[in-house]
Short mmCIF file of C-alpha atoms in Angstrom, two decimals:
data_model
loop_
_atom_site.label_atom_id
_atom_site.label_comp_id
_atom_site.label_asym_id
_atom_site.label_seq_id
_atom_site.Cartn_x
_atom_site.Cartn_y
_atom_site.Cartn_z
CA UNK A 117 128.06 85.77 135.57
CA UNK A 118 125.38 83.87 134.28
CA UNK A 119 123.76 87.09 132.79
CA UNK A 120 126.70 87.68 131.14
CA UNK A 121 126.95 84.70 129.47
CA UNK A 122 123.36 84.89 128.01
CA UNK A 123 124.10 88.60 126.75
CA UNK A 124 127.14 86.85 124.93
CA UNK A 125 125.21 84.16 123.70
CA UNK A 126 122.61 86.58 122.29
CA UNK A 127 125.02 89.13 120.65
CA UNK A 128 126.96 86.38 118.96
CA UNK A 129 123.79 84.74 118.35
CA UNK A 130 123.13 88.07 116.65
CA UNK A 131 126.55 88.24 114.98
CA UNK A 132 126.56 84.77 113.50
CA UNK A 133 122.76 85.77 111.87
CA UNK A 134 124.21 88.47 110.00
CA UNK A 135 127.34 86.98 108.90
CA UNK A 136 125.84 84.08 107.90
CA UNK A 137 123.31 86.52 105.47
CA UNK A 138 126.36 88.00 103.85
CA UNK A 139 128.82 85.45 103.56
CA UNK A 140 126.52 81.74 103.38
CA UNK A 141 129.97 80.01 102.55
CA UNK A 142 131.10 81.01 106.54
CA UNK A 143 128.10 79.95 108.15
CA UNK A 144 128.84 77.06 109.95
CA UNK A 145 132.56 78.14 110.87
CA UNK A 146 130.88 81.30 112.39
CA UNK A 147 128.49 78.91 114.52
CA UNK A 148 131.26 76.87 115.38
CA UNK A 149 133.34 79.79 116.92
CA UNK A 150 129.94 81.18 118.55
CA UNK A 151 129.89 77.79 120.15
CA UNK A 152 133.13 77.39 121.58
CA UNK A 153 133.40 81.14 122.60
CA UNK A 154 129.87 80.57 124.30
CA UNK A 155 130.68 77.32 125.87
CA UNK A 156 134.05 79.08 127.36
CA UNK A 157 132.36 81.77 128.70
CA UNK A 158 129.71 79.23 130.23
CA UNK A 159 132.71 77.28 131.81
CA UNK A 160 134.28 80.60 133.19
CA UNK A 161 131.23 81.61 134.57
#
């Protein structure tokens, strides 16, 4: 599981980065749902 918690943490890693480019105003709401989804996941796993 923990493998798959990485790969999440990368792609939403990944997501957040180019949200963040096109809409700056989202950025830290974006983090802060990569965060809780990632720390879920972690917590599941």
């Amino acid at each position: 599981m923990e493998v798959a918690v990485v790969t999440v943490d990368r792609t939403l890693s990944t997501s957040v980065a180019a949200l963040s480019h096109e809409r700056p105003a989202f950025a830290a709401e974006r983090r802060a749902a990569a965060t809780r989804l990632a720390a879920l996941a972690r917590s599941i796993g």
